[in-house]
Coordinates of C-alpha atoms and ligand atoms in Angstrom, one line a residue:
M1 CA 0.0 0.0 0.0
T2 CA 1.4 3.4 -0.9
A3 CA 1.6 6.0 2.0
P4 CA -0.6 9.1 1.6
K5 CA 1.1 12.1 0.2
K6 CA 2.5 14.5 2.9
K7 CA 1.0 18.0 2.8
I8 CA 3.8 20.6 2.8
A9 CA 3.6 24.2 3.7
I10 CA 6.6 26.5 3.1
L11 CA 7.3 29.8 4.8
G12 CA 9.7 31.7 2.6
S13 CA 9.0 29.8 -0.6
T14 CA 10.8 32.3 -2.9
G15 CA 14.1 32.1 -1.0
S16 CA 17.1 29.8 -1.3
I17 CA 15.7 27.1 1.0
G18 CA 12.2 27.6 -0.2
T19 CA 12.9 27.1 -3.9
Q20 CA 15.1 24.1 -3.2
T21 CA 12.3 22.6 -1.1
L22 CA 10.0 23.1 -4.1
D23 CA 12.6 21.4 -6.3
V24 CA 12.6 18.4 -4.0
V25 CA 8.7 18.3 -4.0
A26 CA 8.6 18.6 -7.8
R27 CA 10.9 15.5 -8.1
H28 CA 8.6 13.5 -5.8
P29 CA 5.0 14.3 -6.7
E30 CA 4.0 10.8 -5.5
R31 CA 5.2 11.7 -1.9
F32 CA 4.5 15.3 -1.4
W33 CA 1.8 17.9 -2.1
V34 CA 2.3 21.6 -1.5
V35 CA -0.8 23.0 0.3
A36 CA 0.5 26.4 1.3
L37 CA 3.1 28.9 0.3
A38 CA 4.2 32.2 2.0
A39 CA 6.7 34.6 0.6
G40 CA 7.7 38.2 1.1
K41 CA 8.1 40.7 -1.8
R42 CA 8.9 38.5 -4.8
I43 CA 5.3 38.4 -5.9
A44 CA 5.9 37.4 -9.6
E45 CA 7.9 34.4 -8.4
L46 CA 5.2 33.5 -5.8
V47 CA 2.6 33.6 -8.5
D48 CA 4.6 31.3 -10.8
Q49 CA 5.1 28.9 -7.9
A50 CA 1.4 29.0 -7.0
R51 CA 0.4 28.3 -10.6
L52 CA 2.8 25.4 -10.8
F53 CA 2.0 23.8 -7.4
A54 CA -1.6 24.9 -6.9
P55 CA -1.5 25.4 -3.1
R56 CA -4.8 26.1 -1.3
F57 CA -3.3 28.8 0.8
V58 CA -1.0 31.6 -0.3
A59 CA 0.5 34.5 1.7
C60 CA 2.6 37.5 1.1
A61 CA 4.2 40.1 3.3
D62 CA 2.5 43.2 2.1
G63 CA -1.3 43.8 2.0
A64 CA -0.9 45.8 -1.2
D65 CA 0.2 42.7 -3.1
V66 CA -3.0 40.7 -2.2
A67 CA -4.9 42.1 -5.2
V68 CA -2.1 41.0 -7.5
L69 CA -2.3 37.4 -6.1
R70 CA -6.1 37.5 -6.2
A71 CA -6.1 38.4 -9.9
A72 CA -3.5 35.8 -10.8
L73 CA -4.7 32.8 -8.8
P74 CA -7.9 30.6 -8.8
S75 CA -10.8 32.0 -6.9
D76 CA -10.8 29.2 -4.3
T77 CA -7.2 30.0 -3.2
K78 CA -7.2 31.5 0.3
I79 CA -4.9 34.5 0.3
A80 CA -3.7 36.6 3.2
S81 CA -0.8 38.9 4.1
G82 CA 1.5 39.9 7.0
Q83 CA 1.4 38.0 10.2
A84 CA -2.1 36.7 9.4
G85 CA -0.8 35.3 6.2
L86 CA 2.1 33.5 7.8
A87 CA -0.3 32.1 10.5
L88 CA -2.6 30.9 7.7
V89 CA 0.2 29.0 5.9
A90 CA 1.9 27.6 9.1
A91 CA -1.0 26.8 11.4
E92 CA -4.3 26.8 9.5
S93 CA -3.4 25.0 6.2
G94 CA -3.5 21.5 7.8
A95 CA 0.0 20.8 6.6
D96 CA 1.8 17.7 7.8
V97 CA 5.2 19.4 7.5
V98 CA 5.8 23.2 7.8
V99 CA 9.1 24.2 6.3
A100 CA 10.3 27.2 8.3
A101 CA 12.5 28.9 5.7
T102 CA 12.0 32.6 6.2
D103 CA 15.0 34.5 7.4
G104 CA 15.2 36.6 10.6
A105 CA 12.4 36.9 13.2
V106 CA 9.4 37.5 10.9
A107 CA 7.8 34.1 11.3
F108 CA 8.4 33.4 15.0
D109 CA 4.7 33.5 16.0
A110 CA 3.5 31.5 13.0
V111 CA 6.0 28.7 13.6
F112 CA 5.2 28.6 17.3
A113 CA 1.5 28.4 16.4
A114 CA 2.3 25.4 14.1
V115 CA 4.4 23.7 16.9
E116 CA 1.6 24.1 19.4
R117 CA -0.6 22.2 17.0
G118 CA 1.9 19.4 16.9
T119 CA 2.9 19.8 13.3
R120 CA 6.3 18.6 12.2
I121 CA 8.6 21.5 11.5
A122 CA 11.4 21.2 9.0
V123 CA 13.4 24.1 10.5
A124 CA 15.9 26.1 8.5
N125 CA 15.1 29.5 10.2
K126 CA 18.3 29.7 12.2
E127 CA 17.4 32.9 13.9
L128 CA 14.3 31.3 15.4
I129 CA 16.3 28.5 17.1
V130 CA 19.1 30.9 18.2
A131 CA 16.8 33.4 19.8
A132 CA 14.0 31.3 21.2
G133 CA 15.3 27.7 20.8
E134 CA 14.7 26.6 24.4
L135 CA 11.1 27.9 24.3
F136 CA 10.6 26.3 20.9
M137 CA 11.9 22.9 22.0
E138 CA 9.8 23.1 25.2
A139 CA 6.7 23.8 23.1
A140 CA 7.5 20.9 20.8
A141 CA 8.0 18.5 23.7
K142 CA 4.6 19.6 25.1
S143 CA 2.7 19.2 21.8
G144 CA 4.6 16.2 20.4
A145 CA 5.7 18.2 17.3
E146 CA 8.7 16.7 15.6
I147 CA 11.5 19.1 14.9
V148 CA 13.7 18.0 12.1
P149 CA 16.6 20.3 11.2
V150 CA 17.3 21.5 7.7
D151 CA 20.6 23.2 8.2
S152 CA 23.1 20.7 6.8
E153 CA 25.3 20.5 9.9
H154 CA 22.3 19.9 12.2
S155 CA 20.7 17.4 9.8
A156 CA 24.1 15.6 9.9
L157 CA 24.0 15.5 13.7
F158 CA 20.3 14.5 13.8
Q159 CA 21.0 11.7 11.3
C160 CA 24.0 10.5 13.4
L161 CA 21.8 10.5 16.5
V162 CA 18.9 8.4 15.2
G163 CA 18.5 5.5 17.6
E164 CA 21.3 6.8 19.9
P165 CA 20.8 7.7 23.6
R166 CA 21.2 11.5 23.9
E167 CA 22.9 11.1 27.3
R168 CA 25.7 9.2 25.6
I169 CA 26.8 12.2 23.6
A170 CA 30.3 13.2 24.7
S171 CA 30.5 16.1 22.2
L172 CA 29.2 17.5 18.9
I173 CA 31.5 18.8 16.1
L174 CA 30.2 21.1 13.5
T175 CA 32.2 21.7 10.3
A176 CA 32.6 25.1 8.7
S177 CA 33.7 25.8 5.1
G178 CA 35.7 28.8 6.3
G179 CA 34.0 30.9 3.7
P180 CA 35.7 33.1 1.1
F181 CA 38.1 34.8 3.5
W182 CA 39.7 31.8 5.2
E183 CA 43.0 32.3 3.5
R184 CA 43.0 36.1 3.9
S185 CA 44.9 38.3 6.3
A186 CA 43.1 40.2 9.1
E187 CA 43.6 43.4 7.2
E188 CA 42.2 42.1 4.0
I189 CA 39.2 40.7 5.8
R190 CA 38.5 43.9 7.6
S191 CA 38.1 45.9 4.4
A192 CA 36.5 43.2 2.2
S193 CA 33.7 44.4 0.0
P194 CA 30.1 43.0 -0.2
S195 CA 30.8 41.3 -3.6
D196 CA 33.9 39.5 -2.0
A197 CA 31.8 38.3 0.9
L198 CA 29.0 37.1 -1.4
R199 CA 31.4 34.7 -3.2
H200 CA 30.9 31.5 -1.2
P201 CA 33.3 28.6 -2.1
T202 CA 30.8 25.8 -1.7
W203 CA 27.2 26.8 -0.9
Q204 CA 24.6 28.8 -2.8
M205 CA 22.6 30.8 -0.2
G206 CA 20.7 34.0 0.4
A207 CA 22.8 37.2 0.9
K208 CA 22.6 37.4 4.7
N209 CA 23.5 33.8 5.2
T210 CA 26.4 34.1 2.8
V211 CA 27.8 37.1 4.6
D212 CA 27.4 35.2 7.9
S213 CA 29.4 32.4 6.4
A214 CA 32.2 34.7 5.5
S215 CA 32.4 36.2 9.1
L216 CA 31.9 32.7 10.7
M217 CA 28.9 34.2 12.5
N218 CA 26.9 31.6 10.6
K219 CA 28.9 28.9 12.4
G220 CA 28.4 30.7 15.7
L221 CA 24.7 30.8 15.2
E222 CA 24.8 27.1 14.4
V223 CA 26.7 26.3 17.6
I224 CA 23.8 28.0 19.5
E225 CA 21.3 26.2 17.3
A226 CA 23.0 22.8 18.0
S227 CA 23.0 23.5 21.7
R228 CA 19.2 24.2 21.6
L229 CA 18.2 21.4 19.2
F230 CA 20.2 18.7 21.0
G231 CA 20.2 20.0 24.6
I232 CA 24.1 20.1 24.7
G233 CA 26.2 22.8 26.5
A234 CA 28.6 25.1 24.8
D235 CA 31.6 23.3 26.3
K236 CA 30.6 20.2 24.4
I237 CA 30.3 21.8 20.9
D238 CA 33.3 22.3 18.7
V239 CA 33.9 23.7 15.3
L240 CA 36.4 22.4 12.7
V241 CA 37.0 24.2 9.4
H242 CA 36.7 21.8 6.5
R243 CA 37.0 23.6 3.2
T244 CA 35.3 21.1 1.0
S245 CA 32.1 20.9 3.0
L246 CA 31.7 17.1 2.5
V247 CA 31.6 16.1 6.2
H248 CA 28.9 18.1 7.8
G249 CA 29.1 17.0 11.4
F250 CA 30.4 14.5 13.9
V251 CA 28.9 13.0 17.1
V252 CA 31.5 11.8 19.6
F253 CA 29.9 9.2 22.0
T254 CA 31.0 8.5 25.6
D255 CA 32.5 5.2 24.6
G256 CA 34.9 6.8 22.2
N257 CA 33.1 5.9 19.0
V258 CA 32.5 8.7 16.5
K259 CA 29.8 9.0 13.8
A260 CA 30.1 11.4 11.0
Q261 CA 27.8 12.3 8.2
I262 CA 29.2 12.9 4.7
A263 CA 27.4 14.1 1.6
P264 CA 27.9 16.5 -1.3
P265 CA 27.2 20.1 -0.4
D266 CA 23.6 20.3 -1.7
M267 CA 20.9 21.6 0.5
R268 CA 18.3 19.4 -1.3
L269 CA 19.7 16.5 0.6
P270 CA 19.0 17.7 4.2
I271 CA 15.7 19.2 2.9
G272 CA 14.6 15.9 1.4
Y273 CA 15.6 14.1 4.6
A274 CA 13.5 16.5 6.8
L275 CA 10.5 16.0 4.5
A276 CA 10.8 12.2 4.3
Y277 CA 12.0 11.4 7.8
P278 CA 12.0 8.7 9.2
D279 CA 12.0 7.4 5.6
R280 CA 14.5 8.4 2.9
L281 CA 13.9 9.5 -0.6
D282 CA 15.0 7.5 -3.6
D283 CA 17.0 10.3 -5.1
H284 CA 20.4 11.7 -6.0
A285 CA 22.5 8.8 -4.8
R286 CA 25.3 8.0 -7.2
T287 CA 27.0 4.7 -7.6
D288 CA 30.6 5.8 -8.4
P289 CA 32.2 5.8 -4.9
F290 CA 34.0 9.1 -5.4
S291 CA 31.1 11.0 -6.8
A292 CA 28.8 9.4 -4.1
I293 CA 30.7 11.4 -1.5
G294 CA 30.9 14.6 -3.5
L295 CA 34.4 14.2 -5.1
D296 CA 35.3 14.2 -8.8
P297 CA 34.4 10.9 -10.4
G298 CA 38.0 10.4 -11.6
A299 CA 39.6 11.3 -8.3
S300 CA 42.4 8.9 -7.2
L301 CA 43.2 10.5 -3.9
A302 CA 40.7 12.0 -1.4
R303 CA 41.8 13.9 1.6
L304 CA 39.5 15.0 4.3
E305 CA 41.2 18.0 5.9
F306 CA 40.2 19.8 9.1
Q307 CA 41.6 22.9 10.8
R308 CA 40.8 24.7 14.0
P309 CA 38.9 28.0 13.5
D310 CA 40.8 31.2 14.0
L311 CA 39.0 33.4 16.5
E312 CA 41.4 36.3 16.0
R313 CA 40.5 36.8 12.3
F314 CA 36.9 35.7 12.8
P315 CA 35.7 37.2 16.1
C316 CA 32.0 36.6 15.4
L317 CA 32.4 32.9 16.3
G318 CA 33.8 33.9 19.7
L319 CA 30.9 36.4 20.2
A320 CA 28.4 33.6 19.6
Y321 CA 30.1 31.3 22.2
R322 CA 29.9 34.3 24.6
A323 CA 26.2 34.8 23.9
L324 CA 25.5 31.1 24.4
A325 CA 27.5 31.0 27.7
G326 CA 25.6 34.1 28.9
G327 CA 22.3 32.5 28.0
G328 CA 18.8 33.9 28.4
T329 CA 18.2 36.6 25.8
L330 CA 21.8 37.1 24.8
P331 CA 21.6 34.9 21.8
A332 CA 18.5 36.8 20.6
A333 CA 20.5 40.1 21.0
L334 CA 23.5 38.6 19.1
S335 CA 21.3 37.5 16.2
A336 CA 19.3 40.7 16.0
A337 CA 22.4 42.9 16.2
N338 CA 24.1 40.8 13.5
E339 CA 21.1 41.3 11.2
V340 CA 21.5 45.0 11.5
A341 CA 25.2 44.9 11.0
V342 CA 25.0 42.6 7.9
E343 CA 22.4 44.8 6.3
A344 CA 24.6 47.9 6.9
F345 CA 27.6 46.1 5.5
L346 CA 25.6 45.0 2.4
K347 CA 24.6 48.6 1.9
A348 CA 28.3 49.6 2.2
R349 CA 27.6 51.6 5.3
I350 CA 30.2 49.7 7.4
R351 CA 33.3 47.7 6.7
F352 CA 33.2 43.9 6.9
G353 CA 35.5 44.0 10.0
E354 CA 33.0 46.3 11.7
I355 CA 30.2 43.7 11.7
A356 CA 31.8 42.0 14.8
E357 CA 32.4 45.4 16.5
V358 CA 28.7 46.4 16.0
V359 CA 27.5 43.0 17.4
E360 CA 29.9 43.2 20.3
E361 CA 28.7 46.7 21.3
A362 CA 25.1 45.5 21.2
L363 CA 26.1 42.5 23.4
D364 CA 27.9 44.7 25.8
G365 CA 24.7 46.8 26.2
T366 CA 22.5 43.7 26.8
L367 CA 21.7 42.1 30.2
P368 CA 20.6 38.5 29.8
E369 CA 17.0 38.3 30.8
P370 CA 15.2 35.0 31.6
L371 CA 13.6 33.6 28.4
S372 CA 10.0 34.3 27.3
L373 CA 8.8 35.3 23.9
G374 CA 8.2 38.8 25.2
A375 CA 11.7 39.0 26.6
V376 CA 13.1 37.7 23.3
R377 CA 11.2 40.4 21.4
A378 CA 12.4 43.1 23.8
A379 CA 16.0 42.0 23.6
D380 CA 15.8 41.8 19.8
A381 CA 14.4 45.4 19.6
R382 CA 17.0 46.8 22.0
A383 CA 19.9 45.0 20.3
R384 CA 18.8 46.4 16.9
E385 CA 18.7 49.9 18.4
L386 CA 22.2 49.5 19.9
A387 CA 23.5 48.1 16.6
R388 CA 22.0 50.9 14.6
K389 CA 23.7 53.4 16.9
A390 CA 27.0 51.6 16.5
V391 CA 26.5 51.6 12.7
E392 CA 25.7 55.4 12.7
A393 CA 28.8 56.0 14.9
R394 CA 31.0 54.4 12.1
L395 CA 29.5 56.2 9.1
G396 CA 31.7 59.2 9.4
A397 CA 34.8 57.0 9.6
L398 CA 33.8 55.1 6.4
S399 CA 33.4 58.3 4.4
N400 CA 36.8 59.6 5.7
P401 CA 39.1 56.6 5.8
Ligands
NAP1 N1 20.2 29.0 2.2 C1 20.8 28.0 2.8 O1 21.5 27.2 2.3 C2 20.5 27.9 4.3 C3 21.1 26.8 5.0 C4 20.8 26.6 6.3 C5 20.0 27.5 7.0 N2 19.4 28.5 6.3 C6 18.5 29.4 7.1 O2 17.3 29.4 6.4 C7 16.6 30.7 6.5 C8 16.3 31.1 5.1 O3 17.6 31.3 4.4 P1 17.6 31.6 2.8 O4 19.0 31.6 2.4 O5 16.6 30.7 2.1 O6 17.1 33.1 2.8 P2 16.5 33.9 1.6 O7 16.9 33.3 0.3 O8 16.8 35.3 1.9 O9 14.9 33.6 1.7 C9 14.1 34.2 2.7 C10 12.7 33.9 2.4 O10 11.8 34.5 3.4 C11 10.8 35.3 2.7 N3 10.3 36.4 3.6 C12 11.1 37.4 4.0 N4 10.2 38.3 4.7 C13 9.0 37.7 4.7 C14 7.7 38.1 5.2 N5 7.6 39.2 5.9 N6 6.7 37.3 5.0 C15 6.8 36.1 4.3 N7 8.0 35.7 3.7 C16 9.1 36.5 4.0 C17 11.5 35.8 1.5 O11 10.5 36.2 0.5 P3 10.9 37.3 -0.7 O12 12.2 36.8 -1.2 O13 9.7 37.0 -1.6 O14 10.9 38.6 -0.1 C18 12.2 34.5 1.0 O15 11.3 33.6 0.5 C19 17.6 31.6 7.3 O16 17.3 31.6 8.6 C20 18.9 30.9 7.1 O17 19.8 31.1 8.1 C21 19.7 28.7 5.0

């Protein structure tokens, strides 16, 4: 007997993770059915997606775009905007799996609403887990919602942990590509341009995520994410730089055995796993042993190389460990301040090296409050304000180098 198709809702369908999720769904129409899509401002793309996948529910960020969607889509499509639209897609669409693939904090309430209904969340939205991960995991434990990570490193750890007792984890190791600046000097990194930072060696991602990879803030956010998802303290989570992004994570067990997950750097693999879990898709796997693990088919020698991260040249990673150790609302402040700093960098308002300075100033001005969604929102708003001030203070310096 064939299993019923899983109903999929995607928050952030026009983004990097969203479009790759649709790609996975399109390859497996016998297994998945898109019931709901939410996007922000790329309305033409959203219309194309909705025409192709015929979801019952469609949402956009801005109320002014509803009329465009109304005119373009069948009359029985339910359409909404803003927070109501995100809630419609996440919690009212009846999806079996909600793919949380918006960036930043915009979909926090909608994803929480879906978790409270016990819906499986395929979670890519890093900022959500960083800022409110403990609350999120608590809510999931209460409702029985399964949380399956989409981020490749966390998917790796999740896959290594299937069937393993969590109390037997000695440590988790996340790998980092090192980004485009790994071989550069501190001075070159400090003055790198947005186009340099957007040139990622192995992964294709949205702009914010790509800049975060270049600063290693992405890895810092992932350390916090791993701590929240797997209930492991900062002292048991390490990072190793691995330029080819083939090994995504290691779990070291208390008996000394180590499991690693290896796969070509293609986000459709962890996305497909999160949709199909506990099953696996019949997809992608290659038979040549070198290409199966992401190397050139003709390769005769494969080396897996790892290095320790350099916190001097990449201070954002250290800031993330500091926020995780401080706990409470500090990770929310870190993530929010980083969003402001990255946006300012992409608009050429601050230098690349100043991203860490802006985030550090915001952290210095934040007292860790005990966690609640209200406290997360307040810490987020205050950190943004502090970060904006730190950016403003640097504007003069940038125009008079
Ligand atoms: N990309 C990756 O490989 C990767 C890997 C691991 C984790 N992640 C995490 O996954 C999340 C998404 O990353 P991404 O690279 O896919 O980002 P992205 O390409 O920038 O996509 C963000 C998506 O969110 C939508 N969005 C923004 N504001 C919205 C709003 N107010 N209402 C509804 N939708 C809204 C955007 O819509 P419009 O574009 O239409 O405005 C877009 O569809 C991030 O948290 C990132 O850290 C990404």
